[in-house]
Amino acid sequence: MGELFETVAAQPPQDKRRVRVIGIGTGDPGQLSGEAIAALTSVAYVIAADKGGGDPLLDVRRRLCERYGVDLVAVRDPERDRDDPADYPGVVRDWHAARVDAYADVLAECPGDAAFLVWGDPAFYDSTLRVVEDLAARLRLACDVIPGISAPQLLAARHRIVLHGIGQPILVTTGRRLADAVIAGHDNIVVMLDGTLACLELDPDGWQIWWGANLGSDDEVLVAGRLADVADDLLRAREAVKARAGWVMDTYLLRRVEARQVPSGA
Amino acid sequence: MGELFETVAAQPPQDKRRVRVIGIGTGDPGQLSGEAIAALTSVAYVIAADKGGGDPLLDVRRRLCERYGVDLVAVRDPERDRDDPADYPGVVRDWHAARVDAYADVLAECPGDAAFLVWGDPAFYDSTLRVVEDLAARLRLACDVIPGISAPQLLAARHRIVLHGIGQPILVTTGRRLADAVIAGHDNIVVMLDGTLACLELDPDGWQIWWGANLGSDDEVLVAGRLADVADDLLRAREAVKARAGWVMDTYLLRRVEARQVPSGA
């Protein structure tokens, strides 16, 4: 996106074919903004990855397209070669290139503007923008982005909390990097992409947690409390929602108990 | 919010009078979610602070209420005693208490559910939830929160970027704490509430910036580039938007130039 390294205009040129990247929030169609609905209904079709096996995220996209009368082109997601952990960057690079090739084929065959629907917000832990950047460069397309409600925001809303103490910073990170964040002394940490409740490795008396799974879906579950008090609840809730929904995606806020801004209930 | 320190139900009881805290995004009415519009049109009235002097944020709220046919009750914001910096926490506490008193008076006089409209998302750098928590406890009200698009999300959308490198953490902080974040070694820093372009104190060759002012409004301006190249543009753009709109609110992402994930255009 070299053109952005000077003062930029917000909107892409109107005469170019467009790829629109639309944040759809975390499952509840009520989370779509008016701008997102307008973008969705403006395109000729939506391109969506199909990871196979009744991909629940594909189902969400399909239901949105049906609701708004937009065609969906499902593209079988290329297999990642998981047998070569020694060359992980290379594996990701190849997988990324295979995705770009597959989507470029669709765009070559199907005329009109296209959209990608991104779970949550395209600005956080999502590869769609990197794929679309390559596509746009290769096919000389314009691209725009419509933000969506991300899981940490819905987590905060459901628990009715501000994510940080007054004037304090907030770190957003992954389960894999949680230990680094704790060592670095952060007091307010939002964890995304954690498949294994990495928080259970922390000092259970040192942290307050606000946790949510499958936020925005019918199977949404919330747990909050001192880690020492709710560790079993977390494990049970996570298993239960997985059994019920067939998938689980969780997000949580950790706050150091010693931190200055402990909510009044603590 | 002591009731949240165990497994909680997402929705407040249906029979209690409600205060609804609604994120409205950063100025463009198209950013409201369907859920936010439903919440706004469900209440008897909106309570909004009036900071005086043609408060532009009050105008935004007023326009939204007119658009959706909801009454707005403007409450003159209590003066903060700015003459006593030695007791800053005490000053904030008194100001907070005065706000709670003023809103409690409105709620006592005007029946029905009420809403507060929060600029951006109630989860980030906003005091509304703290005020509403006290109100809800005092008046035994239920409260719920609807998330909104925050300025960093719109910033990322407009620049068409992910806020962090692949799998990296992202720190959200204030202008006043930016220097701490840089010393702590963060590579991806989102700065909010910065009245003075604190980024211009940093090594201009060490950082890439993606900057936006008055995002979501007609006066939106974007600048991106290496700090050394765009420092003058930032100062000029900030002054220009302030002169045009009468106010300026800016947000930016800083990324260390040495960081692994430098966008392709750098």
Short mmCIF file of C-alpha atoms in Angstrom, two decimals:
data_model
loop_
_atom_site.label_atom_id
_atom_site.label_comp_id
_atom_site.label_asym_id
_atom_site.label_seq_id
_atom_site.Cartn_x
_atom_site.Cartn_y
_atom_site.Cartn_z
CA MET A 1 0.00 0.00 0.00
CA GLY A 2 2.75 2.35 -1.05
CA GLU A 3 0.34 5.12 -2.00
CA LEU A 4 -0.49 5.56 1.66
CA PHE A 5 2.93 6.88 2.60
CA GLU A 6 1.92 10.42 1.96
CA THR A 7 -1.22 12.41 2.70
CA VAL A 8 -4.00 10.20 1.42
CA ALA A 9 -7.59 10.59 0.37
CA ALA A 10 -10.00 8.41 2.30
CA GLN A 11 -11.98 7.02 -0.59
CA PRO A 12 -10.73 4.94 -3.51
CA PRO A 13 -11.45 6.23 -7.01
CA GLN A 14 -15.07 5.62 -8.01
CA ASP A 15 -14.34 4.26 -11.49
CA LYS A 16 -12.12 1.35 -10.45
CA ARG A 17 -13.41 -2.12 -9.75
CA ARG A 18 -13.51 -2.60 -6.00
CA VAL A 19 -12.80 -5.22 -3.40
CA ARG A 20 -14.53 -4.25 -0.17
CA VAL A 21 -13.36 -5.66 3.16
CA ILE A 22 -16.27 -5.59 5.60
CA GLY A 23 -16.07 -6.20 9.34
CA ILE A 24 -19.19 -8.12 10.40
CA GLY A 25 -18.70 -8.28 14.15
CA THR A 26 -18.79 -11.50 16.08
CA GLY A 27 -21.84 -13.38 14.93
CA ASP A 28 -24.93 -11.33 15.73
CA PRO A 29 -26.24 -9.69 12.53
CA GLY A 30 -27.32 -6.74 14.72
CA GLN A 31 -23.66 -5.81 15.03
CA LEU A 32 -23.35 -4.79 11.38
CA SER A 33 -23.17 -1.03 10.94
CA GLY A 34 -25.31 0.81 8.41
CA GLU A 35 -22.15 1.42 6.43
CA ALA A 36 -21.33 -2.31 6.44
CA ILE A 37 -24.81 -3.23 5.22
CA ALA A 38 -24.57 -0.59 2.47
CA ALA A 39 -21.20 -2.00 1.39
CA LEU A 40 -22.46 -5.58 1.46
CA THR A 41 -25.51 -4.82 -0.65
CA SER A 42 -23.39 -2.79 -3.12
CA VAL A 43 -21.25 -5.68 -4.34
CA ALA A 44 -21.95 -8.28 -7.00
CA TYR A 45 -20.83 -11.11 -4.72
CA VAL A 46 -19.01 -12.13 -1.58
CA ILE A 47 -15.94 -14.37 -1.64
CA ALA A 48 -15.64 -16.64 1.39
CA ALA A 49 -13.12 -19.29 2.39
CA ASP A 50 -14.53 -22.75 3.00
CA LYS A 51 -12.35 -24.58 5.50
CA GLY A 52 -14.47 -27.72 5.07
CA GLY A 53 -16.25 -29.88 7.60
CA GLY A 54 -19.29 -27.61 7.91
CA ASP A 55 -17.15 -24.51 8.60
CA PRO A 56 -19.23 -22.46 11.10
CA LEU A 57 -17.68 -19.16 9.97
CA LEU A 58 -18.75 -19.92 6.40
CA ASP A 59 -22.28 -20.52 7.70
CA VAL A 60 -22.34 -17.09 9.35
CA ARG A 61 -21.29 -15.46 6.08
CA ARG A 62 -23.83 -17.49 4.12
CA ARG A 63 -26.67 -16.44 6.40
CA LEU A 64 -25.70 -12.76 6.09
CA CYS A 65 -25.58 -13.03 2.28
CA GLU A 66 -29.00 -14.72 2.22
CA ARG A 67 -30.41 -12.07 4.51
CA TYR A 68 -29.22 -9.27 2.22
CA GLY A 69 -29.69 -11.07 -1.13
CA VAL A 70 -26.02 -11.18 -2.12
CA ASP A 71 -24.37 -14.11 -3.93
CA LEU A 72 -21.67 -15.99 -2.07
CA VAL A 73 -18.78 -17.69 -3.85
CA ALA A 74 -17.26 -20.27 -1.49
CA VAL A 75 -13.61 -21.07 -2.23
CA ARG A 76 -12.13 -24.23 -0.78
CA ASP A 77 -9.32 -23.04 1.47
CA PRO A 78 -5.90 -24.37 0.37
CA GLU A 79 -4.46 -26.99 2.71
CA ARG A 80 -1.67 -25.78 4.95
CA ASP A 81 1.32 -28.14 4.97
CA ARG A 82 1.36 -28.76 8.71
CA ASP A 83 4.07 -31.38 8.41
CA ASP A 84 6.92 -28.90 8.14
CA PRO A 85 7.04 -26.89 11.37
CA ALA A 86 10.73 -26.21 10.70
CA ASP A 87 9.77 -23.86 7.88
CA TYR A 88 6.69 -22.22 9.40
CA PRO A 89 7.16 -18.82 7.67
CA GLY A 90 7.57 -20.63 4.34
CA VAL A 91 4.44 -22.70 4.98
CA VAL A 92 2.43 -19.56 5.75
CA ARG A 93 3.85 -17.81 2.68
CA ASP A 94 2.86 -20.69 0.39
CA TRP A 95 -0.62 -20.90 1.92
CA HIS A 96 -1.08 -17.15 1.55
CA ALA A 97 0.01 -17.31 -2.13
CA ALA A 98 -2.36 -20.23 -2.80
CA ARG A 99 -5.24 -18.22 -1.31
CA VAL A 100 -4.39 -15.18 -3.45
CA ASP A 101 -4.28 -17.41 -6.57
CA ALA A 102 -7.65 -18.98 -5.77
CA TYR A 103 -9.35 -15.61 -5.17
CA ALA A 104 -7.74 -14.08 -8.26
CA ASP A 105 -9.30 -16.89 -10.31
CA VAL A 106 -12.74 -16.02 -8.92
CA LEU A 107 -12.27 -12.31 -9.60
CA ALA A 108 -11.13 -13.11 -13.16
CA GLU A 109 -14.25 -15.22 -13.79
CA CYS A 110 -16.89 -13.16 -11.99
CA PRO A 111 -17.29 -9.48 -12.96
CA GLY A 112 -18.31 -6.66 -10.61
CA ASP A 113 -17.25 -5.50 -7.18
CA ALA A 114 -16.56 -8.22 -4.61
CA ALA A 115 -16.51 -8.25 -0.83
CA PHE A 116 -14.79 -10.25 1.87
CA LEU A 117 -16.64 -10.50 5.19
CA VAL A 118 -14.27 -10.44 8.14
CA TRP A 119 -15.19 -11.88 11.52
CA GLY A 120 -14.85 -9.07 14.09
CA ASP A 121 -12.76 -6.19 12.76
CA PRO A 122 -10.25 -6.43 9.88
CA ALA A 123 -7.75 -4.43 11.98
CA PHE A 124 -7.13 -7.21 14.53
CA TYR A 125 -5.56 -10.64 14.00
CA ASP A 126 -6.97 -11.27 10.57
CA SER A 127 -5.12 -12.01 7.33
CA THR A 128 -7.78 -10.78 4.88
CA LEU A 129 -6.21 -7.35 4.37
CA ARG A 130 -2.85 -8.91 3.52
CA VAL A 131 -4.51 -11.18 0.95
CA VAL A 132 -6.55 -8.32 -0.50
CA GLU A 133 -3.50 -6.06 -0.71
CA ASP A 134 -1.82 -8.64 -2.96
CA LEU A 135 -5.00 -9.17 -4.98
CA ALA A 136 -5.53 -5.44 -5.47
CA ALA A 137 -1.94 -4.96 -6.63
CA ARG A 138 -2.08 -7.91 -9.03
CA LEU A 139 -5.47 -7.10 -10.56
CA ARG A 140 -5.31 -3.28 -10.21
CA LEU A 141 -8.39 -3.11 -8.01
CA ALA A 142 -9.41 -0.38 -5.60
CA CYS A 143 -10.03 -1.55 -2.04
CA ASP A 144 -11.81 -0.11 0.96
CA VAL A 145 -12.39 -1.30 4.51
CA ILE A 146 -15.44 -1.02 6.76
CA PRO A 147 -14.69 -1.64 10.45
CA GLY A 148 -16.67 -4.07 12.59
CA ILE A 149 -17.21 -4.78 16.26
CA SER A 150 -14.35 -6.95 17.52
CA ALA A 151 -14.57 -9.62 20.20
CA PRO A 152 -12.79 -7.54 22.91
CA GLN A 153 -15.37 -4.79 22.44
CA LEU A 154 -18.29 -7.15 22.80
CA LEU A 155 -16.57 -8.73 25.80
CA ALA A 156 -16.32 -5.31 27.46
CA ALA A 157 -19.93 -4.48 26.57
CA ARG A 158 -21.30 -7.73 27.98
CA HIS A 159 -19.38 -7.33 31.21
CA ARG A 160 -20.20 -3.60 31.21
CA ILE A 161 -16.59 -2.58 31.80
CA VAL A 162 -13.96 -0.22 30.42
CA LEU A 163 -11.00 -2.33 29.28
CA HIS A 164 -8.38 -0.30 31.18
CA GLY A 165 -8.07 1.68 34.40
CA ILE A 166 -8.46 5.48 34.14
CA GLY A 167 -5.85 6.78 31.71
CA GLN A 168 -3.98 3.45 31.71
CA PRO A 169 -2.74 1.63 28.59
CA ILE A 170 -4.25 -1.63 27.38
CA LEU A 171 -2.28 -4.39 25.67
CA VAL A 172 -4.01 -6.64 23.14
CA THR A 173 -2.09 -9.84 22.51
CA THR A 174 -2.36 -13.57 21.78
CA GLY A 175 -2.45 -16.53 24.13
CA ARG A 176 0.99 -17.56 22.92
CA ARG A 177 2.46 -14.19 23.98
CA LEU A 178 0.56 -13.78 27.25
CA ALA A 179 3.52 -14.81 29.42
CA ASP A 180 5.70 -12.11 27.78
CA ALA A 181 3.07 -9.48 28.53
CA VAL A 182 2.87 -10.51 32.18
CA ILE A 183 6.65 -10.44 32.57
CA ALA A 184 6.73 -7.00 30.93
CA GLY A 185 4.51 -5.78 33.78
CA HIS A 186 1.26 -4.99 31.97
CA ASP A 187 -1.74 -4.48 34.24
CA ASN A 188 -4.53 -4.68 31.62
CA ILE A 189 -4.20 -7.41 28.99
CA VAL A 190 -6.74 -8.49 26.40
CA VAL A 191 -6.05 -11.99 25.07
CA MET A 192 -7.29 -13.16 21.68
CA LEU A 193 -6.59 -16.33 19.71
CA ASP A 194 -5.99 -18.44 22.79
CA GLY A 195 -6.86 -22.07 22.17
CA THR A 196 -5.82 -23.36 25.58
CA LEU A 197 -6.72 -20.87 28.34
CA ALA A 198 -3.11 -19.72 28.75
CA CYS A 199 -4.31 -17.58 31.69
CA LEU A 200 -4.48 -20.71 33.85
CA GLU A 201 -0.67 -20.70 33.92
CA LEU A 202 -0.65 -17.37 35.79
CA ASP A 203 -0.64 -16.72 39.55
CA PRO A 204 -4.35 -17.32 40.27
CA ASP A 205 -4.40 -14.81 43.12
CA GLY A 206 -2.73 -12.10 41.09
CA TRP A 207 -5.32 -11.64 38.35
CA GLN A 208 -8.94 -10.77 37.80
CA ILE A 209 -10.45 -12.15 34.58
CA TRP A 210 -13.44 -11.14 32.43
CA TRP A 211 -13.95 -13.99 29.97
CA GLY A 212 -16.35 -14.62 27.13
CA ALA A 213 -16.80 -17.43 24.63
CA ASN A 214 -18.71 -17.45 21.31
CA LEU A 215 -19.60 -13.82 21.97
CA GLY A 216 -22.53 -12.58 19.92
CA SER A 217 -23.82 -16.09 19.22
CA ASP A 218 -26.68 -17.99 20.84
CA ASP A 219 -24.11 -19.99 22.79
CA GLU A 220 -22.40 -16.99 24.35
CA VAL A 221 -21.06 -17.60 27.87
CA LEU A 222 -19.48 -15.13 30.27
CA VAL A 223 -17.41 -15.71 33.39
CA ALA A 224 -15.78 -13.10 35.62
CA GLY A 225 -13.87 -13.18 38.88
CA ARG A 226 -10.51 -13.69 40.47
CA LEU A 227 -8.64 -16.43 38.58
CA ALA A 228 -8.31 -18.45 41.77
CA ASP A 229 -12.09 -18.45 42.20
CA VAL A 230 -13.19 -19.10 38.62
CA ALA A 231 -10.54 -21.36 37.06
CA ASP A 232 -12.84 -24.39 37.26
CA ASP A 233 -15.79 -22.37 35.94
CA LEU A 234 -13.68 -21.34 32.95
CA LEU A 235 -12.71 -24.88 32.09
CA ARG A 236 -16.27 -26.16 32.51
CA ALA A 237 -17.81 -23.27 30.56
CA ARG A 238 -15.33 -23.65 27.72
CA GLU A 239 -16.03 -27.37 27.38
CA ALA A 240 -19.78 -26.87 27.63
CA VAL A 241 -19.97 -24.23 24.92
CA LYS A 242 -17.73 -26.33 22.66
CA ALA A 243 -19.96 -29.36 23.15
CA ARG A 244 -23.10 -27.33 22.48
CA ALA A 245 -21.96 -25.19 19.52
CA GLY A 246 -19.41 -27.54 17.98
CA TRP A 247 -16.76 -24.79 18.20
CA VAL A 248 -15.42 -22.38 20.77
CA MET A 249 -13.70 -19.01 20.36
CA ASP A 250 -12.89 -17.13 23.54
CA THR A 251 -11.51 -13.73 24.46
CA TYR A 252 -10.68 -12.29 27.84
CA LEU A 253 -9.42 -9.34 29.80
CA LEU A 254 -6.91 -9.86 32.59
CA ARG A 255 -6.31 -7.17 35.18
CA ARG A 256 -3.64 -7.35 37.85
CA VAL A 257 -5.26 -7.42 41.27
CA GLU A 258 -2.66 -4.98 42.59
CA ALA A 259 -3.39 -2.56 39.75
CA ARG A 260 -4.68 0.81 40.83
CA GLN A 261 -8.02 0.43 39.03
CA VAL A 262 -9.69 -2.57 40.58
CA PRO A 263 -13.43 -2.41 39.95
CA SER A 264 -15.54 -1.81 43.00
CA GLY A 265 -16.77 -5.40 43.24
CA ALA A 266 -13.29 -6.90 43.64
CA MET B 1 -20.57 -4.27 39.45
CA GLY B 2 -20.13 -6.91 42.09
CA GLU B 3 -22.66 -9.26 40.55
CA LEU B 4 -20.24 -9.86 37.67
CA PHE B 5 -17.69 -11.66 39.78
CA GLU B 6 -19.25 -14.99 39.10
CA THR B 7 -20.76 -16.55 36.01
CA VAL B 8 -23.09 -13.90 34.68
CA ALA B 9 -26.05 -13.71 32.36
CA ALA B 10 -25.60 -11.37 29.42
CA GLN B 11 -28.91 -9.58 29.60
CA PRO B 12 -30.26 -7.51 32.46
CA PRO B 13 -33.67 -8.45 33.82
CA GLN B 14 -36.49 -7.31 31.54
CA ASP B 15 -38.66 -5.82 34.28
CA LYS B 16 -36.17 -3.31 35.66
CA ARG B 17 -35.90 0.24 34.45
CA ARG B 18 -32.85 0.48 32.21
CA VAL B 19 -29.98 2.80 31.43
CA ARG B 20 -28.50 1.85 28.09
CA VAL B 21 -24.95 2.87 27.16
CA ILE B 22 -24.67 3.01 23.39
CA GLY B 23 -21.45 3.34 21.37
CA ILE B 24 -22.15 5.56 18.39
CA GLY B 25 -18.81 5.42 16.58
CA THR B 26 -16.87 8.49 15.59
CA GLY B 27 -19.34 10.83 13.94
CA ASP B 28 -20.69 9.15 10.82
CA PRO B 29 -24.25 7.91 11.54
CA GLY B 30 -23.50 4.97 9.20
CA GLN B 31 -21.27 3.54 11.92
CA LEU B 32 -24.18 2.76 14.22
CA SER B 33 -24.93 -0.95 14.38
CA GLY B 34 -28.44 -2.31 14.01
CA GLU B 35 -28.30 -3.21 17.69
CA ALA B 36 -27.33 0.38 18.59
CA ILE B 37 -30.20 1.82 16.55
CA ALA B 38 -32.62 -0.63 18.17
CA ALA B 39 -31.38 0.39 21.62
CA LEU B 40 -31.58 4.10 20.81
CA THR B 41 -35.14 3.88 19.53
CA SER B 42 -36.17 1.76 22.53
CA VAL B 43 -35.55 4.42 25.18
CA ALA B 44 -37.76 7.27 26.34
CA TYR B 45 -34.91 9.78 26.13
CA VAL B 46 -31.19 10.32 25.82
CA ILE B 47 -29.18 12.14 28.49
CA ALA B 48 -26.23 14.13 27.11
CA ALA B 49 -23.64 16.35 28.73
CA ASP B 50 -23.48 19.92 27.45
CA LYS B 51 -19.97 21.27 27.88
CA GLY B 52 -21.13 24.68 26.65
CA GLY B 53 -19.82 26.89 23.87
CA GLY B 54 -21.62 25.02 21.07
CA ASP B 55 -20.24 21.63 22.20
CA PRO B 56 -19.68 19.70 18.91
CA LEU B 57 -20.15 16.32 20.58
CA LEU B 58 -23.55 17.45 21.88
CA ASP B 59 -24.44 18.43 18.31
CA VAL B 60 -23.60 14.93 17.06
CA ARG B 61 -25.86 13.41 19.71
CA ARG B 62 -28.62 15.89 18.95
CA ARG B 63 -28.55 15.05 15.25
CA LEU B 64 -28.72 11.32 15.98
CA CYS B 65 -31.69 11.81 18.30
CA GLU B 66 -33.49 13.95 15.71
CA ARG B 67 -32.82 11.34 13.04
CA TYR B 68 -34.34 8.59 15.16
CA GLY B 69 -37.08 10.65 16.84
CA VAL B 70 -35.77 10.33 20.40
CA ASP B 71 -35.90 13.15 22.98
CA LEU B 72 -32.59 14.52 24.21
CA VAL B 73 -32.14 15.95 27.70
CA ALA B 74 -29.02 18.15 27.73
CA VAL B 75 -27.41 18.49 31.15
CA ARG B 76 -24.95 21.33 31.71
CA ASP B 77 -21.68 19.61 32.59
CA PRO B 78 -20.44 20.55 36.07
CA GLU B 79 -17.36 22.77 36.04
CA ARG B 80 -14.14 21.04 36.93
CA ASP B 81 -12.12 22.95 39.50
CA ARG B 82 -8.99 23.36 37.40
CA ASP B 83 -7.34 25.61 39.97
CA ASP B 84 -6.24 22.79 42.23
CA PRO B 85 -3.82 20.56 40.28
CA ALA B 86 -2.30 19.43 43.60
CA ASP B 87 -5.45 17.41 44.32
CA TYR B 88 -6.18 16.10 40.81
CA PRO B 89 -7.78 12.80 41.98
CA GLY B 90 -9.99 14.74 44.37
CA VAL B 91 -10.99 17.17 41.62
CA VAL B 92 -11.95 14.29 39.32
CA ARG B 93 -13.86 12.58 42.13
CA ASP B 94 -15.88 15.72 42.89
CA TRP B 95 -16.60 16.31 39.22
CA HIS B 96 -17.70 12.70 38.80
CA ALA B 97 -20.00 12.96 41.84
CA ALA B 98 -21.51 16.21 40.52
CA ARG B 99 -22.25 14.51 37.20
CA VAL B 100 -23.89 11.55 38.93
CA ASP B 101 -26.05 13.94 40.99
CA ALA B 102 -27.12 15.88 37.90
CA TYR B 103 -28.06 12.75 35.97
CA ALA B 104 -29.84 11.23 38.97
CA ASP B 105 -32.02 14.35 39.09
CA VAL B 106 -32.99 13.85 35.44
CA LEU B 107 -33.75 10.17 35.99
CA ALA B 108 -35.87 11.05 39.03
CA GLU B 109 -37.91 13.59 37.03
CA CYS B 110 -38.24 11.78 33.69
CA PRO B 111 -39.72 8.28 33.69
CA GLY B 112 -38.82 5.47 31.30
CA ASP B 113 -35.57 3.92 30.06
CA ALA B 114 -32.75 6.34 29.30
CA ALA B 115 -29.64 6.10 27.13
CA PHE B 116 -26.20 7.67 27.08
CA LEU B 117 -24.56 7.94 23.66
CA VAL B 118 -20.82 7.37 23.83
CA TRP B 119 -18.43 8.69 21.20
CA GLY B 120 -16.53 5.70 19.77
CA ASP B 121 -16.78 2.65 22.06
CA PRO B 122 -17.65 2.76 25.79
CA ALA B 123 -14.76 0.32 26.45
CA PHE B 124 -11.99 2.81 25.63
CA TYR B 125 -11.06 6.03 27.45
CA ASP B 126 -14.56 7.06 28.35
CA SER B 127 -16.01 7.78 31.78
CA THR B 128 -19.68 7.07 31.00
CA LEU B 129 -19.65 3.51 32.35
CA ARG B 130 -18.20 4.67 35.67
CA VAL B 131 -20.92 7.29 35.97
CA VAL B 132 -23.65 4.84 34.98
CA GLU B 133 -22.37 2.22 37.41
CA ASP B 134 -22.88 4.70 40.27
CA LEU B 135 -26.27 5.79 38.92
CA ALA B 136 -27.45 2.20 38.53
CA ALA B 137 -26.42 1.33 42.08
CA ARG B 138 -28.05 4.43 43.56
CA LEU B 139 -31.32 4.17 41.66
CA ARG B 140 -31.46 0.36 41.35
CA LEU B 141 -31.48 0.43 37.55
CA ALA B 142 -30.45 -2.29 35.12
CA CYS B 143 -27.79 -1.30 32.63
CA ASP B 144 -26.59 -2.68 29.34
CA VAL B 145 -23.89 -1.67 26.86
CA ILE B 146 -23.85 -1.70 23.07
CA PRO B 147 -20.37 -1.45 21.55
CA GLY B 148 -19.48 1.09 18.86
CA ILE B 149 -16.71 1.61 16.32
CA SER B 150 -13.75 3.29 18.04
CA ALA B 151 -11.37 5.79 16.47
CA PRO B 152 -8.43 3.32 16.18
CA GLN B 153 -10.66 0.96 14.19
CA LEU B 154 -11.75 3.67 11.78
CA LEU B 155 -8.12 4.79 11.53
CA ALA B 156 -7.08 1.27 10.51
CA ALA B 157 -9.98 0.98 8.05
CA ARG B 158 -9.22 4.28 6.36
CA HIS B 159 -5.53 3.41 5.98
CA ARG B 160 -6.49 -0.16 5.07
CA ILE B 161 -4.08 -1.69 7.57
CA VAL B 162 -4.00 -4.27 10.34
CA LEU B 163 -2.95 -2.49 13.54
CA HIS B 164 -0.16 -4.98 14.39
CA GLY B 165 2.35 -7.20 12.61
CA ILE B 166 1.43 -10.87 12.19
CA GLY B 167 0.79 -12.35 15.64
CA GLN B 168 2.30 -9.31 17.39
CA PRO B 169 0.73 -7.45 20.32
CA ILE B 170 -0.67 -3.95 20.05
CA LEU B 171 -0.58 -1.38 22.82
CA VAL B 172 -3.30 1.26 23.06
CA THR B 173 -2.28 4.20 25.19
CA THR B 174 -2.55 7.97 25.67
CA GLY B 175 -0.29 10.76 24.41
CA ARG B 176 0.85 11.41 27.96
CA ARG B 177 2.09 7.82 28.30
CA LEU B 178 3.60 7.44 24.84
CA ALA B 179 7.19 7.94 26.02
CA ASP B 180 6.75 5.08 28.55
CA ALA B 181 5.51 2.76 25.81
CA VAL B 182 8.48 3.55 23.58
CA ILE B 183 10.96 2.96 26.42
CA ALA B 184 9.23 -0.34 27.19
CA GLY B 185 10.06 -1.47 23.65
CA HIS B 186 6.63 -1.66 22.03
CA ASP B 187 6.67 -1.91 18.23
CA ASN B 188 2.99 -1.17 17.55
CA ILE B 189 1.42 1.65 19.54
CA VAL B 190 -2.00 3.23 19.08
CA VAL B 191 -2.21 6.67 20.64
CA MET B 192 -5.50 8.22 21.72
CA LEU B 193 -6.28 11.41 23.65
CA ASP B 194 -3.16 13.20 22.47
CA GLY B 195 -3.70 16.95 22.38
CA THR B 196 -0.17 17.87 21.32
CA LEU B 197 1.22 15.33 18.80
CA ALA B 198 3.47 13.70 21.40
CA CYS B 199 4.86 11.55 18.56
CA LEU B 200 6.94 14.51 17.37
CA GLU B 201 9.18 14.00 20.41
CA LEU B 202 10.27 10.58 19.09
CA ASP B 203 13.21 9.71 16.84
CA PRO B 204 11.74 10.74 13.47
CA ASP B 205 13.67 8.07 11.56
CA GLY B 206 12.63 5.29 13.93
CA TRP B 207 8.88 5.35 13.42
CA GLN B 208 6.23 5.01 10.77
CA ILE B 209 2.95 6.78 11.52
CA TRP B 210 -0.62 6.33 10.33
CA TRP B 211 -2.52 9.37 11.55
CA GLY B 212 -6.13 10.51 11.29
CA ALA B 213 -8.04 13.51 12.61
CA ASN B 214 -11.79 14.01 13.01
CA LEU B 215 -12.27 10.49 11.66
CA GLY B 216 -15.77 9.79 10.42
CA SER B 217 -16.62 13.48 10.02
CA ASP B 218 -16.71 15.63 6.89
CA ASP B 219 -13.38 17.13 7.95
CA GLU B 220 -11.53 13.83 8.22
CA VAL B 221 -7.85 14.03 7.26
CA LEU B 222 -5.31 11.22 6.98
CA VAL B 223 -1.53 11.32 6.86
CA ALA B 224 0.86 8.35 6.70
CA GLY B 225 4.59 7.97 6.33
CA ARG B 226 7.88 7.94 8.15
CA LEU B 227 7.78 10.52 10.94
CA ALA B 228 10.81 12.28 9.47
CA ASP B 229 8.98 12.73 6.18
CA VAL B 230 5.54 13.75 7.43
CA ALA B 231 6.12 15.75 10.63
CA ASP B 232 5.37 19.03 8.84
CA ASP B 233 2.33 17.51 7.12
CA LEU B 234 0.99 16.40 10.51
CA LEU B 235 1.34 19.86 12.04
CA ARG B 236 -0.21 21.54 9.01
CA ALA B 237 -3.05 19.02 8.71
CA ARG B 238 -3.86 19.28 12.40
CA GLU B 239 -4.04 23.08 12.28
CA ALA B 240 -6.06 23.03 9.06
CA VAL B 241 -8.70 20.62 10.35
CA LYS B 242 -8.98 22.56 13.62
CA ALA B 243 -9.46 25.82 11.72
CA ARG B 244 -12.07 24.26 9.45
CA ALA B 245 -14.08 22.20 11.94
CA GLY B 246 -13.56 24.31 15.08
CA TRP B 247 -12.22 21.23 16.91
CA VAL B 248 -9.70 18.48 16.32
CA MET B 249 -9.49 14.96 17.71
CA ASP B 250 -6.69 12.79 16.37
CA THR B 251 -5.61 9.17 16.71
CA TYR B 252 -2.59 7.43 15.32
CA LEU B 253 -0.68 4.19 14.98
CA LEU B 254 3.07 4.20 15.42
CA ARG B 255 5.16 1.29 14.19
CA ARG B 256 8.88 0.94 14.78
CA VAL B 257 10.74 0.97 11.47
CA GLU B 258 12.98 -1.88 12.64
CA ALA B 259 9.94 -4.00 13.56
CA ARG B 260 9.62 -7.21 11.62
CA GLN B 261 6.30 -6.28 10.04
CA VAL B 262 6.99 -3.18 8.02
CA PRO B 263 4.31 -2.80 5.36
CA SER B 264 5.47 -3.37 1.81
CA GLY B 265 5.41 0.30 0.90
CA ALA B 266 7.97 1.29 3.53
#
